[in-house]
Structure formats: structure tokens, C-alpha cells
Coordinates of C-alpha atoms and ligand atoms in Angstrom, one line a residue:
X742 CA -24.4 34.6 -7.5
X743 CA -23.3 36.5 -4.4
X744 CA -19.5 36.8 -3.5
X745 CA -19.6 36.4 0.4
X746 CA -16.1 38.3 0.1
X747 CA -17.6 42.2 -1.2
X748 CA -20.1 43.9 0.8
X749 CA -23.5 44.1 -0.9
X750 CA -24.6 46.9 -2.3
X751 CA -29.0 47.1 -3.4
X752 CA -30.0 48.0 -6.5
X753 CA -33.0 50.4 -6.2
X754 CA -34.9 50.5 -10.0
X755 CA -36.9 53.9 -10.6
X756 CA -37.4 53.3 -14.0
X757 CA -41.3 53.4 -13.4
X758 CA -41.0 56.6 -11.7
X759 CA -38.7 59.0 -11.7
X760 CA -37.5 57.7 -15.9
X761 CA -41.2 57.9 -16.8
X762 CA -41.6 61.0 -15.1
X763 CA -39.6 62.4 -18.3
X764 CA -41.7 64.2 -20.6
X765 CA -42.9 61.9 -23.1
X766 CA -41.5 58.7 -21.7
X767 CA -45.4 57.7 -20.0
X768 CA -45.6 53.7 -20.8
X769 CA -48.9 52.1 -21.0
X770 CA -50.6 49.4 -17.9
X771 CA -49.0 47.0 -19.4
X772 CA -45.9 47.9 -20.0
X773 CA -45.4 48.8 -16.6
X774 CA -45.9 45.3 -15.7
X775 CA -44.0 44.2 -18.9
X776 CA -40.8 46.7 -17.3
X777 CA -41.8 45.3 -13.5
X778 CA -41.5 41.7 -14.1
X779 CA -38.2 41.8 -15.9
X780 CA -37.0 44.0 -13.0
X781 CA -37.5 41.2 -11.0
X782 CA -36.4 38.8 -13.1
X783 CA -33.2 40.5 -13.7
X784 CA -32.9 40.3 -9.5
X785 CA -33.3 44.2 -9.1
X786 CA -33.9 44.9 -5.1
X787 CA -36.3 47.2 -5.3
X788 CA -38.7 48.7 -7.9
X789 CA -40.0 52.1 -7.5
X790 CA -43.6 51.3 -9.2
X791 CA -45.1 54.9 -9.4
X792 CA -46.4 57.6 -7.3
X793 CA -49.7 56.5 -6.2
X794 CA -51.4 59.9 -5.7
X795 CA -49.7 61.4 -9.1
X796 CA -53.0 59.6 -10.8
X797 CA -55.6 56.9 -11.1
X798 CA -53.2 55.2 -13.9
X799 CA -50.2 55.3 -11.5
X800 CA -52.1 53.9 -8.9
X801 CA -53.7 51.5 -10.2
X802 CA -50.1 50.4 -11.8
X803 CA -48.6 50.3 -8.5
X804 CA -51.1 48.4 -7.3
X805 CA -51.0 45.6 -9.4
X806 CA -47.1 45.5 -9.9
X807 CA -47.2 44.6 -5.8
X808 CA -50.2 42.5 -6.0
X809 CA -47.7 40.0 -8.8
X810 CA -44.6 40.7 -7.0
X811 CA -42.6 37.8 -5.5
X812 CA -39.0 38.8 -4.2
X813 CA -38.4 42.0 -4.7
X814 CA -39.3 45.3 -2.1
X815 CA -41.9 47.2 -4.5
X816 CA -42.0 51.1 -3.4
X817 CA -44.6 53.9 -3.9
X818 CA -43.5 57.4 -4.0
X819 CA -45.3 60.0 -1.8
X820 CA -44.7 63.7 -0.9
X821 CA -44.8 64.8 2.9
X822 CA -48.4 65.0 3.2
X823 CA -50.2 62.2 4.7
X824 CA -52.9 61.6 1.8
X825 CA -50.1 60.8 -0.1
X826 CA -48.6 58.7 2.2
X827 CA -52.1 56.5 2.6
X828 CA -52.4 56.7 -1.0
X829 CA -49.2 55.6 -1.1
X830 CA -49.9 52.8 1.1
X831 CA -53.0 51.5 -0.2
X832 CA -51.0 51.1 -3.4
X833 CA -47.9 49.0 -2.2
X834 CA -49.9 47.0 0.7
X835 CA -50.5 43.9 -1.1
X836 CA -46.7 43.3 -2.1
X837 CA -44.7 40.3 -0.7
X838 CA -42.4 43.2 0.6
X839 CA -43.8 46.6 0.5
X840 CA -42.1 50.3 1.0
X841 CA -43.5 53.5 1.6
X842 CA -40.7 56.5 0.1
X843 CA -41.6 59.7 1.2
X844 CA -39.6 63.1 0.5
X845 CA -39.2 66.8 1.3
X846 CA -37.4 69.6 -0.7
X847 CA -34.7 71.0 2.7
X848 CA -32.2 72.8 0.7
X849 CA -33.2 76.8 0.9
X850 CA -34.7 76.8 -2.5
X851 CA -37.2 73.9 -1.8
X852 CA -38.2 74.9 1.7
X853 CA -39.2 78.5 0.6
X854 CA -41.5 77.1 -2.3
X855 CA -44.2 75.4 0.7
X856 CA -42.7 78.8 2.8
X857 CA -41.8 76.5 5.7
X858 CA -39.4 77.6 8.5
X859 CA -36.8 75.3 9.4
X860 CA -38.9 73.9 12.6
X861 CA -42.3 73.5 10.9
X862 CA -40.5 71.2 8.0
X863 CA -38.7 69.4 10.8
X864 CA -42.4 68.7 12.3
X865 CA -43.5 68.2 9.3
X866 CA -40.7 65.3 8.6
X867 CA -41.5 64.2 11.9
X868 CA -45.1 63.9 11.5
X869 CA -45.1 62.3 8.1
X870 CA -42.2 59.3 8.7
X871 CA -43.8 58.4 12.0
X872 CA -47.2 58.3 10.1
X873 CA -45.9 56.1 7.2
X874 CA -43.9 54.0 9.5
X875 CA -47.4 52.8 11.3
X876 CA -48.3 51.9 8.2
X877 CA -45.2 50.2 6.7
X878 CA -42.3 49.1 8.6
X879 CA -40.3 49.7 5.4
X880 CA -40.0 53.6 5.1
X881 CA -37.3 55.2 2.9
X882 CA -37.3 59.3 3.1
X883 CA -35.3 61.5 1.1
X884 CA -34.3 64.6 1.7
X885 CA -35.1 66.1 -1.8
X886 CA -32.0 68.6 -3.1
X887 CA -29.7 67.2 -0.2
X888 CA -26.5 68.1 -1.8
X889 CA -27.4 71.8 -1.4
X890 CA -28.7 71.8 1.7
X891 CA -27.0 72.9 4.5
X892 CA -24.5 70.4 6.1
X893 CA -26.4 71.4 9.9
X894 CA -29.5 71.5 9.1
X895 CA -29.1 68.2 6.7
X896 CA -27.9 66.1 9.6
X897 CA -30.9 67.2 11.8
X898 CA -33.7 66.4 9.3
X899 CA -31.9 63.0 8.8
X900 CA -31.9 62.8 12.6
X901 CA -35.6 63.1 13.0
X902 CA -36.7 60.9 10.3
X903 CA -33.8 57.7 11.7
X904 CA -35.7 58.3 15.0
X905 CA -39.4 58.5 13.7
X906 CA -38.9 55.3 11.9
X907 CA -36.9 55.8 8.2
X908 CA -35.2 52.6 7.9
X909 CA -33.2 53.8 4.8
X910 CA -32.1 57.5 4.5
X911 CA -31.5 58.5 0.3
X912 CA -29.6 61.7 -0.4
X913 CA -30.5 62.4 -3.8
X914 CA -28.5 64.8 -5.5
X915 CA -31.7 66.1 -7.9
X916 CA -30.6 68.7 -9.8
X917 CA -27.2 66.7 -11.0
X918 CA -24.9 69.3 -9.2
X919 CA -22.4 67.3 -6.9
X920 CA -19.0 65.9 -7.9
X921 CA -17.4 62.1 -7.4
X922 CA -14.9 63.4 -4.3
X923 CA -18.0 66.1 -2.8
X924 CA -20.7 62.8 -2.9
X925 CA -18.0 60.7 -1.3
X926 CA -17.6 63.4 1.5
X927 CA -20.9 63.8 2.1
X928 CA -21.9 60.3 2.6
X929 CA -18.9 59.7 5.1
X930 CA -19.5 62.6 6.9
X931 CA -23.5 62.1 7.2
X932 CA -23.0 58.4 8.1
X933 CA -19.8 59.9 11.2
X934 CA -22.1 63.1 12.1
X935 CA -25.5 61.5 12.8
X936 CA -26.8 59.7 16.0
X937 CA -28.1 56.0 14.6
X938 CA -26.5 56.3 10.8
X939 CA -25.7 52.7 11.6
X940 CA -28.9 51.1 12.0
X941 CA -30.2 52.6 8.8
X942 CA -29.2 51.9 4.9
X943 CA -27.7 55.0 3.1
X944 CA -28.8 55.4 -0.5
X945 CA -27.8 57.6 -3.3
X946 CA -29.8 59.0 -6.1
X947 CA -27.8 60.9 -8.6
X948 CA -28.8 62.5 -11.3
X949 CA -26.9 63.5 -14.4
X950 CA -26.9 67.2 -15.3
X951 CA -23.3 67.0 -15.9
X952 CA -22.7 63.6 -16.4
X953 CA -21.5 62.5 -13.4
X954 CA -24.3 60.4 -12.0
X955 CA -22.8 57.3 -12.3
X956 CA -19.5 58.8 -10.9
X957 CA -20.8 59.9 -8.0
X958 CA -23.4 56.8 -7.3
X959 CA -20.2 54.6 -7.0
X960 CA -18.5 57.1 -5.1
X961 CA -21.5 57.8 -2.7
X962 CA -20.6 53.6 -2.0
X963 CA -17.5 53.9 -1.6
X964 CA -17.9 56.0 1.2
X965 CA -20.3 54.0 3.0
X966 CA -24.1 54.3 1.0
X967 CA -25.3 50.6 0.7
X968 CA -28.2 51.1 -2.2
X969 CA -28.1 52.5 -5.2
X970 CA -30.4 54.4 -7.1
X971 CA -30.9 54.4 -10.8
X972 CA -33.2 53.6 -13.8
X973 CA -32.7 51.7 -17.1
X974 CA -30.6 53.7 -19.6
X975 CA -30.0 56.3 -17.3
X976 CA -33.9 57.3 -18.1
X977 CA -34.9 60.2 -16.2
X978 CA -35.8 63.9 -15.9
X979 CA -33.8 66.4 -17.6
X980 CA -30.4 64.5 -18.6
X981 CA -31.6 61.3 -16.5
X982 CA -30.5 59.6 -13.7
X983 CA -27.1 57.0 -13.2
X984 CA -28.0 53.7 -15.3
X985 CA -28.6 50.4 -13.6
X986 CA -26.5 49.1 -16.3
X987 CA -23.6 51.4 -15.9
X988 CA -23.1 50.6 -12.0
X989 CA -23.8 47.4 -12.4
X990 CA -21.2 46.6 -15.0
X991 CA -18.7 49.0 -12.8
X992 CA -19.0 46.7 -10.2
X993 CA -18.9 43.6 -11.5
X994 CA -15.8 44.5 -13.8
X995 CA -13.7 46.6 -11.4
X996 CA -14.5 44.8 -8.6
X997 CA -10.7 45.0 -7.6
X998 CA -11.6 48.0 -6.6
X999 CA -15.1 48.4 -5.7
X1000 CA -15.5 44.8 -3.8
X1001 CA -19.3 45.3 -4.0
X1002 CA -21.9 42.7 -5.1
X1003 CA -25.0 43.3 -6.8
X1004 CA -28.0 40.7 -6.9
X1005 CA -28.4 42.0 -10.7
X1006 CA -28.0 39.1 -13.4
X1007 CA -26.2 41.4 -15.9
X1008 CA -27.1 38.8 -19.0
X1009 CA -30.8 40.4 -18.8
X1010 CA -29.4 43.9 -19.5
X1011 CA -29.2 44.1 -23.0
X1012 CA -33.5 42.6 -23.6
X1013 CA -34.9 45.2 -20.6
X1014 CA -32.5 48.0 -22.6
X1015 CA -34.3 47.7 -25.2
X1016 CA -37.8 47.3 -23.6
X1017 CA -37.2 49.9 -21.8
X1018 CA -36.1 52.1 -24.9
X1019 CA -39.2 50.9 -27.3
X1020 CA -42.0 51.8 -25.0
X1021 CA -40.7 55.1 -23.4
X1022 CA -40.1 56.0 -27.0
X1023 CA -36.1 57.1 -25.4
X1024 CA -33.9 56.0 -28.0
X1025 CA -30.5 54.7 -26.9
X1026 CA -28.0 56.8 -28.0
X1027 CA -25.8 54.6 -30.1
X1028 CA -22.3 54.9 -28.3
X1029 CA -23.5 54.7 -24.8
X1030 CA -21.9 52.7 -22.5
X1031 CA -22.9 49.2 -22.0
X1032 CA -26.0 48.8 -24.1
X1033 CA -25.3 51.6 -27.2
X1034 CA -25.3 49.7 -30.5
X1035 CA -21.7 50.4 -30.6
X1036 CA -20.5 49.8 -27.2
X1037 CA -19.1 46.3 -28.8
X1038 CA -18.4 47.5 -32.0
X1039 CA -15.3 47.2 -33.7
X1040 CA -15.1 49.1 -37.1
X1041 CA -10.9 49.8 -37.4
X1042 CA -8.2 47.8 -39.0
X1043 CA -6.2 47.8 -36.0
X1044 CA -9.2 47.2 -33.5
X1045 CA -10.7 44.1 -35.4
X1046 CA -7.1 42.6 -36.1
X1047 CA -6.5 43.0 -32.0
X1048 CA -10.5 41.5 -31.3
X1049 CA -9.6 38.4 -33.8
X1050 CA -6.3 37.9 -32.0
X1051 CA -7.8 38.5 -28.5
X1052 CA -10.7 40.1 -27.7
X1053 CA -9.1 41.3 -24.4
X1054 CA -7.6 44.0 -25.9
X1055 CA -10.3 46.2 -27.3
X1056 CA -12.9 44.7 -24.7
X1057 CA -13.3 45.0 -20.8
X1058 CA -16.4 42.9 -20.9
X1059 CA -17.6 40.1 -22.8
X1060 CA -20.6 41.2 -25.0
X1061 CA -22.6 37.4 -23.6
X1062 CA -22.0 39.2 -19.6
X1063 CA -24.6 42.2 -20.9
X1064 CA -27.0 39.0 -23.1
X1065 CA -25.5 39.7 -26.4
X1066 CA -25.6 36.4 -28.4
X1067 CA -23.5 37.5 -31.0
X1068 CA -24.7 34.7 -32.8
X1069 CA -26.6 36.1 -35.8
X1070 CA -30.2 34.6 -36.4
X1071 CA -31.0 32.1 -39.0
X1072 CA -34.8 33.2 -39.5
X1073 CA -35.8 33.7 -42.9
X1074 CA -39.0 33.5 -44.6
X1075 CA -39.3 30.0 -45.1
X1076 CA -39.0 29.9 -40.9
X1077 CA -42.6 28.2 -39.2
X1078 CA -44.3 29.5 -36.1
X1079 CA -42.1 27.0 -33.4
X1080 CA -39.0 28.7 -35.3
X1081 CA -40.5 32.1 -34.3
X1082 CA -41.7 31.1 -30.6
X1083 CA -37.9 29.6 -29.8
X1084 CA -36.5 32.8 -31.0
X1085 CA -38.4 34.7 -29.1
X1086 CA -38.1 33.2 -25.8
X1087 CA -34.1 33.1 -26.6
X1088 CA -34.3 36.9 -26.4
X1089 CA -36.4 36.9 -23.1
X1090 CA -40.3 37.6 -24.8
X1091 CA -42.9 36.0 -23.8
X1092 CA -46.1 36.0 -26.0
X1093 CA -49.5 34.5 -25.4
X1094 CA -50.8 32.4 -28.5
X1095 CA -52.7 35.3 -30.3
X1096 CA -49.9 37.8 -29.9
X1097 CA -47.6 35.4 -31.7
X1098 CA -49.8 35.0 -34.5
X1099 CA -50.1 38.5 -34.8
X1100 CA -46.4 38.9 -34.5
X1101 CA -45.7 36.3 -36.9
X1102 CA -47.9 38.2 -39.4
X1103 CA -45.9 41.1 -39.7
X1104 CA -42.7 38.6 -39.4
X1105 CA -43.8 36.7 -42.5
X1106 CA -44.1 39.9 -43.8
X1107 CA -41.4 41.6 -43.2
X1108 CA -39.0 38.3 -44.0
X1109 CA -40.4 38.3 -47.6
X1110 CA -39.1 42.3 -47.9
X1111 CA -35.9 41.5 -45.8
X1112 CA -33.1 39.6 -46.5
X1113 CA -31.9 38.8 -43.3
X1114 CA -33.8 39.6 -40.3
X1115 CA -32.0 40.2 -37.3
X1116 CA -32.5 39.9 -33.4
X1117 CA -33.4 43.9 -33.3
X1118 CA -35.9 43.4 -36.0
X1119 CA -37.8 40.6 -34.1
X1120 CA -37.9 43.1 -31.0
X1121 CA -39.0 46.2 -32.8
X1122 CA -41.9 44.1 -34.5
X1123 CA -42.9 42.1 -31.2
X1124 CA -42.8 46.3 -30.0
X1125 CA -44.7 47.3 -32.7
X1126 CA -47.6 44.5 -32.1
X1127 CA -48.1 45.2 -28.7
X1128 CA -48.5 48.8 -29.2
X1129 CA -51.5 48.1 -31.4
X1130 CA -53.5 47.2 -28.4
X1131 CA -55.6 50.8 -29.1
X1132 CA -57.5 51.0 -32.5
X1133 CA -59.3 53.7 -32.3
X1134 CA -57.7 54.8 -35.4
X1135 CA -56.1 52.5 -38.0
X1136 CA -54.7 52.9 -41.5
X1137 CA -56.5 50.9 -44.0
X1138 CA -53.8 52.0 -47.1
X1139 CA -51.2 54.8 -47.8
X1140 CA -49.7 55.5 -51.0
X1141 CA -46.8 58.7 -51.2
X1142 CA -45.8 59.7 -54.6
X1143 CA -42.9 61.5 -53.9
X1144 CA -39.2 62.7 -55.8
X1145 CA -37.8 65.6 -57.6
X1146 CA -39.6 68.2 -58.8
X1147 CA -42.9 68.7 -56.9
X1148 CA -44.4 68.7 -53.7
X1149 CA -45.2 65.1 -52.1
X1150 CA -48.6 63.4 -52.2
X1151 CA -50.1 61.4 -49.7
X1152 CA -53.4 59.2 -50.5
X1153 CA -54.6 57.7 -47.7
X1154 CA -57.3 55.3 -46.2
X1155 CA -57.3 54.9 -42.2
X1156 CA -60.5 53.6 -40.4
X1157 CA -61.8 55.9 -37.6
X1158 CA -63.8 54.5 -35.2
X1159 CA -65.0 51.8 -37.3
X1160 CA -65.9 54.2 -40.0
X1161 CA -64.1 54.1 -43.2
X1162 CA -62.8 57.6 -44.1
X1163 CA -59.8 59.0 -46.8
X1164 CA -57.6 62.0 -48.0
X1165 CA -55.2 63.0 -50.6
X1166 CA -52.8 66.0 -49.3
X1167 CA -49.6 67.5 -50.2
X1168 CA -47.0 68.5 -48.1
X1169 CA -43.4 69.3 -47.6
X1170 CA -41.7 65.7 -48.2
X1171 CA -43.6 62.3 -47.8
X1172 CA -43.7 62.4 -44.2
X1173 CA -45.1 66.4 -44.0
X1174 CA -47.8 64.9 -46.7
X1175 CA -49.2 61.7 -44.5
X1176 CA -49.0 63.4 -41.1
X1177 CA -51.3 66.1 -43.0
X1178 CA -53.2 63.5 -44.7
X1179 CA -54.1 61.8 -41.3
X1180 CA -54.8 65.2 -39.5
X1181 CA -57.5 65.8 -42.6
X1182 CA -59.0 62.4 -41.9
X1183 CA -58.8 63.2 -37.6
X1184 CA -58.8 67.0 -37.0
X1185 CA -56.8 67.0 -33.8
X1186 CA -55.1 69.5 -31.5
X1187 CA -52.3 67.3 -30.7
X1188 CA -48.9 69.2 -30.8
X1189 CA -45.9 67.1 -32.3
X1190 CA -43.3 67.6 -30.1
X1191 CA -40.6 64.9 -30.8
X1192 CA -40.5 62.6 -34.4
X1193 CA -37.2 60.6 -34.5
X1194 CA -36.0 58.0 -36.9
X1195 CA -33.4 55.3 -36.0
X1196 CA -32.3 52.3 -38.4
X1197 CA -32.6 49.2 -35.9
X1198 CA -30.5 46.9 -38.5
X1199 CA -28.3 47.4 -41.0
X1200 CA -28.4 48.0 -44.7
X1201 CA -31.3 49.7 -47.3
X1202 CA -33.2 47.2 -46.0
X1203 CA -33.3 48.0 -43.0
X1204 CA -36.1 48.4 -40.6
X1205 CA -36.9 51.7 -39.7
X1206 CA -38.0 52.4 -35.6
X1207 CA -39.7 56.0 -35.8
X1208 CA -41.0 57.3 -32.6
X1209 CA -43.3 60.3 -32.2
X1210 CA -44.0 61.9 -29.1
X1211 CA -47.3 64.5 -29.0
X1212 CA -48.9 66.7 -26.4
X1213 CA -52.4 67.7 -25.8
X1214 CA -53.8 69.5 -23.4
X1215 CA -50.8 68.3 -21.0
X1216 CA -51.4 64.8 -21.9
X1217 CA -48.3 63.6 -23.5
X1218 CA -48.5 60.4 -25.3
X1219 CA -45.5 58.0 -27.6
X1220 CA -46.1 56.5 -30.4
X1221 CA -43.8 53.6 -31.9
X1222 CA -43.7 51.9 -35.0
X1223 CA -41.1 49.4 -37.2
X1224 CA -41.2 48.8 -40.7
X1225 CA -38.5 48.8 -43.6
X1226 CA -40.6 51.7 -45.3
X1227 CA -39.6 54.8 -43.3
X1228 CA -43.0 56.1 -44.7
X1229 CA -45.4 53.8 -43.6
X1230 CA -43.4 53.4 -39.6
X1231 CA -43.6 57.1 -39.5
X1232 CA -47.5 57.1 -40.4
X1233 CA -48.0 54.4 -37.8
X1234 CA -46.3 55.5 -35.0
X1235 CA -48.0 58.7 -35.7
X1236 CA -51.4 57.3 -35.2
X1237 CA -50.4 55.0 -32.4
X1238 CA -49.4 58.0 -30.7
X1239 CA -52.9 59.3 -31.6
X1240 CA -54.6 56.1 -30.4
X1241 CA -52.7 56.6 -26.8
X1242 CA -54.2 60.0 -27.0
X1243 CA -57.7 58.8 -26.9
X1244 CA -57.4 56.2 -24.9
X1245 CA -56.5 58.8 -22.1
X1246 CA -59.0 61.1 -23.1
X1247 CA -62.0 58.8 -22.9
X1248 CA -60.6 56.7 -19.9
X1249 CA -59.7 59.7 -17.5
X1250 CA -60.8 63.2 -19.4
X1251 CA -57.5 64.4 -17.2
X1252 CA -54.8 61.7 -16.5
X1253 CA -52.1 62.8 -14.1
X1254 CA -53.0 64.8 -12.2
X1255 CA -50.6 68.5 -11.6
X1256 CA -48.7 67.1 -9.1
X1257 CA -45.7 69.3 -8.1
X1258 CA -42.7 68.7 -5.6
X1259 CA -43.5 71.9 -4.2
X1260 CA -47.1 71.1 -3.4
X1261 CA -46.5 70.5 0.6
X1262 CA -48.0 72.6 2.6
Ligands
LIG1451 O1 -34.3 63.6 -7.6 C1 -35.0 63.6 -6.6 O2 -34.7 64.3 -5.6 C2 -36.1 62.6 -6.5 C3 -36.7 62.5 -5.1 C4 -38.1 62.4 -5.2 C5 -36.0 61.3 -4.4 O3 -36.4 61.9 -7.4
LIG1452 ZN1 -34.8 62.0 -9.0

């Protein structure tokens, strides 16, 4: 619900960009439309859906993210060239409300990289916003590096682009380097300095190299910007980018003194969270703020005897404002299929008929090893499901004998390509032992580069989330996997992570294509 008393501020979701541009957080078609549609639903403003000419996959994601979209602005990235502005184009046409974003590097280290003299980039800006604003009449440029560029020459690039058609001008602070009082300043003095500041929005994309981001987001609207820019858990490049949920919950709880309104319906936070953490394979650190597993977590004397009393006095929001229940889930293993389907539209998931009985498969399962199962565990299996969509590769059995006194053993059976094929290896620990085991029965060249386990619920019981993140060739591809044997989630995700790997080899035999910042002249 808007307050018609605070000025409104719009919430601009790069998730689908610049947090999957992190290495290793690439998401599948159809999790991009998964991410885009609870965007929406959760009333973000704008969704930045790719950059179109990055590759066929983001394209084609773009595409169809506008083609479904209903309210919300959907926006394509595009350097200052003008194929990537019609690629751009192409890709964003067909939504209900589309936006072309283009960008140039104009502080001294970006414009020697394309060797451009001051005057040819501000041509070039010229040129390429009055192109992409005969195409769209939505046109956002950015300035890339703005908070190191100089003050002068800043104000004139901004200048050109207002006048060649930018309806909203973002000052993104990319490498993370700006501080709360400097981003304030900047904005104020941008929006006083430049000839027809008024007619435009001012945006703000911060990101967090020292932790500020969020910081200097709200202080960037403070001083006048009217859109914000940020991603899901603060996903992003290098240390990330401010979180939609951190700003969001600023202004809604200290809206004494930031009178700003969001569109955002902050009880969808906690379900896109953890979307957004399963399939970029990004973890959420446990104590960060808003959606951490501890951020409403009381574990001292003193704190719980305060909650019980009045939860005012460890708590500045109410964990139902973020769509934590708190209510803890009678499932159990003598729950039906309708039992399943109602719990899993309370936590926002919504399953076709043969995904639920797949999902109920590994429920049934999983409630006949598990005493209680728990609101995370439903998510991590309806996760672990949907990344099965590529079988290129599948485990047929494992066994691990394992323990004191010897090196682990790993006897597997794993279907490849239809073709029934095993091993028995040794290794360094039970997980050394199956990852070898599964390279013996797939000789690959696939580097491991990331392989992280994180208890979803409590107790032995627990189900174990492992995520494993591998490169090859440049292709980078996640791999996700739940299950209350740490053994068998880490073998899975392993070879989901090899299934992705295929897919993009026989699909594209390159995907993304090397698409630099600096590639603009
Ligand atoms: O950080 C940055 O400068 C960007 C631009 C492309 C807006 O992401
Ligand atoms: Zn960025």
C-alpha cells in the first residue's frame, strides 16, 4: 500500500544481470522466469532481465521475461554501441513496458581502455542515447564508474544524454568506492549543477566493496535520487551490490526518517531469498541482515526472556513483515499429496501436477528419514527437483565405506547417457572418493572451483544443501543438491553441476559470449 504522505522511491531489481553476472551464480531459462515472476509479484518496478547481446541464452531470457510481463518496466542492458542497443531492443520490445539501459565507462580509467578522448565519448553518448531513444522512449544511461569521474566532465556527459533523450540518469558507484556523506553530495550537486536534472529520475547503483552499498543507496535518496538499484541478497560482482531487502526494510522501518515508499510487498522477501540463493548456488550468509538464518534468532538468556516478555525489545521488525510464519510445519510422513500441495503454495511455490509427484517422492522419502521436516527442507527438495531437469548423467547407486583407519571407498553406479556404467575408487575422505568415482565413470575437464556445505535445518538429521560450482573452458556451471546424507547431496549436486555442463556444451558449443565493459570502440 502506498503512503500518499513519503515520496516514492522505485525499486530497480538487477538480480538477472548484474547478481548473475557473478562468477558461478548463471541460473538456468527457467529460473530466470522463476526469479522474474516473483519480482513482479513481490511489486519490484523494474527488472533488469539480462544483457541481450552478452548471449543467445540471455537473449532469449530477456525475451521471454518481457513477452510474460504484466506491470512491471522490464530492461535490457546494452553497452554504447548500437548493435547492442538493437539487440537490446529486439529483446525488451514485446514487454507491457519496455527500457533500453545503455552505459559508458567516463571516469579516466574507463575512457582510456576504448582510448576515447573526452569529445569522441561525448559523441559517442550522443549518438547511442538518441539512437536507443528512437527505439524506446524509456532509455536509462549510466555513466559507468561515475563516482570517479570528474565532477566537470560528469555533469556534461549527463547533460548530453538528458537532451538526446535519457529519461532516467543512474550514477553507479561500480567499484564500491564512495562513502554515505560523498554519494549524498554527489547526487545534490548533479541534480543543482545540470540543465534539465528535473525532468529526469536520478538512480543510484552502489556496490559493496566496503560495505557500504546499502549506506550510500539510501543516502544517494536522501539527496534527491528517486530509484534504487539493487539485487536479491545483495548478489553481485565482487562483494555484490546493496540488497533489495536491506533498503527496502530501511524504509519501511525508519520511515521517520527516510519518508520514502516502496511498491515492494516485503512479506515475499524471505521465499525469493531463498530462490534466489538455491539456484545461483550463493549461500546466504547466516547473520545477514533481514533474511540470514539468524537475523530473528534469539539464543541468550537475557534476549529470549526480553522476546517472551515483548518482542519489541530484541526486534525492530516483525519476522511475518519479511514472510516468516514462525509457525513450525506439521508435515510428517503420514502427510497425503493435498497436505504437500497447501504447504507449498503457503510458502509461495507453485508446481505443475508432475513436479509435485516428483517432489512428493523425495518428500515421502525424506519424512521416513526425518523426524520433523521443516519449511527449509520442503524448499531445498522442491530446489533439488527442479534442478533435475538435465539427465544426461544420473546416479543409479552409491555406497562409501568410510571411518578410521583407511582411505575411503566409493562404489558407484550412475547412468551416462542412457548407458549403464560403474566404479569403485578411493580417495581422501568419502567425498574425495565419489567425486573421483564419478570422474572415472565421466572423464571430464571440469575444474571444481567452489564445493560448500550448509545444514538447512537443525539437528543430525538434518538436511544437508551442498552446492558445487565448476568451470570449463570459461563455461561456469552450479550444481545443487539436498538430502540428510551429506554424501549422497554432495554426489548429486556434483553431477547436476556436470549435467548443466553439457547442456551448454551441446546447446551452444560457446555460451556467453566474451563480452567486456571495455569493448566500445
Ligand atoms: O556497476 C556498474 O557500473 C554497472 C553498470 C553497467 C550500470 O553495473
Ligand atoms: Zn554494477
Amino acid at each position: 500500500m502506498t503512503d500518499q504522505s513519503k515520496d516514492r522511491v522505485f525499486i530497480f531489481d538487477t538480480t538477472l544481470r548484474d547478481g548473475e553476472q557473478s562468477p558461478g551464480a548463471t541460473m538456468t531459462h527457467s529460473e530466470k522466469l522463476e526469479i522474474a515472476e516473483l519480482l513482479e509479484d513481490m511489486g519490484v518496478d523494474i527488472i533488469e532481465a539480462g544483457f541481450p547481446i552478452a548471449s543467445e541464452g540471455d537473449f532469449k531470457a530477456v525475451y521471454e521475461i518481457a513477452q510474460r510481463s504484466k506491470e512491471a518496466v522490464i530492461c535490457g542492458l546494452a553497452r554504447a554501441q548500437i548493435p547492442d542497443i538493437d539487440r537490446c531492443w529486439e529483446a525488451v520490445r514485446h514487454a507491457a513496458r519496455p527500457r533500453i539501459h545503455t552505459f559508458i565507462g567516463t571516469s579516466p580509467l574507463h575512457r582510456a581502455i576504448p582510448n576515447l578522448t573526452m569529445d569522441e565519448m561525448a559523441d559517442r553518448i550522443h549518438e547511442t542515447v538518441t539512437h536507443a531513444r528512437n527505439l524506446c522512449d524509456n532509455v536509462q544511461w549510466s555513466p559507468m564508474d561515475a563516482t570517479r569521474t570528474e565532477f566537470d566532465y560528469l555533469c556534461r556527459t549527463i547533460e548530453i544524454a538528458i537532451k538526446a533523450g535519457a529519461t532516467t540518469i543512474n550514477i553507479p558507484d561500480t567499484v564500491g568506492y564512495t562513502a554515505p556523506r560523498e554519494s549524498a553530495e554527489l547526487i545534490r550537486r548533479l541534480i543543482e549543477t545540470i540543465p534539465g536534472a528535473d525532468e529526469v529520475i536520478f538512480a543510484t547503483h552502489c556496490h559493496n566493496d566496503l560495505g557500504m552499498a546499502t549506506a550510500n543507496s539510501l543516502a544517494a535518496v536522501e539527496a534527491g535520487a528517486r530509484q534504487i538499484e539493487c539485487t536479491i541478497n545483495g548478489l553481485g560482482e565482487r562483494a555484490g551490490n546493496t540488497a533489495l531487502e536491506e533498503v527496502v526494510m530501511a524504509l519501511k522501518t525508519r520511515g521517520d526518517i527516510m519518508p520514502f515508499d516502496t511498491g515492494v510487498d516485503t512479506r515475499k522477501i524471505m521465499h525469493i531469498s531463498r530462490r534466489v540463493a538455491t539456484v545461483s548456488g550463493f549461500a546466504v550468509q547466516f547473520n545477514k541482515a533481514i533474511v540470514g538464518k539468524n537475523a530473528f534468532a534469539h539464543e541468550s538468556g537475557i534476549h529470549q526472556d526480553g522476546m517472551l516478555k515483548n518482542a519489541e525489545t530484541f526486534e525492530i521488525m516483525r519476522p511475518e513483515d519479511v514472510g516468516l510464519s514462525g509457525t513450525s510445519l506439521p508435515l510428517g510422513k503420514h502427510s497425503g499429496r493435498a497436505a504437500l500441495r497447501a504447504k507449498l503454495k503457503d510458502l509461495g511455490v507453485d508446481v505443475g501436477d508432475n513436479q509435485l509427484k516428483d517432489i512428493f517422492v523425495r518428500f515421502k522419502e525424506l519424512a521416513d528419514r526425518k523426524k520433523e521436516v521443516f519449511d527449509e527442507d520442503i524448499l531445498a527438495l522442491v530446489t533439488a527437483t527442479m534442478a533435475g531437469d538435465a539427465d544426461h548423467l544420473e546416479i543409479v547407486s552409491l555406497k562409501v565405506v568410510c571411518g578410521t583407519g583407511g582411505p575411503a571407498e566409493a562404489i558407484l553406479e550412475m547412468e551416462v547417457g542412457g548407458q549403464e556404467t560403474s566404479a569403485d575408487e578411493y580417495g581422501d575422505g568419502p567425498v574425495d572418493a565419489t567425486f573421483k568415482a564419478i570422474r572415472k565413470v565421466y572423464p571430464n575437464k571440469a575444474r571444481l572451483q567452489l564445493y560448500q556445505v550448509n545444514a538447512v535445518t537443525e539437528g543430525t538429521d538434518a538436511q544437508a544443501t551442498v552446492s558445487v560450482r565448476l568451470e570449463e573452458d570459461g563455461n561456469i556451471a552450479t550444481g545443487q543438491s539436498a538430502d540428510t546424507d551429506t554424501v549422497v547431496a554432495s554426489a548429486r549436486a556434483y553431477v547436476n553441476a556436470l549435467n548443466r555442463l553439457h547442456v551448454r556444451r551441446g546447446k551452444t558449443g560457446t555460451d556467453r559470449k566474451e563480452i567486456s565493459y571495455k569493448d566500445v570502440s
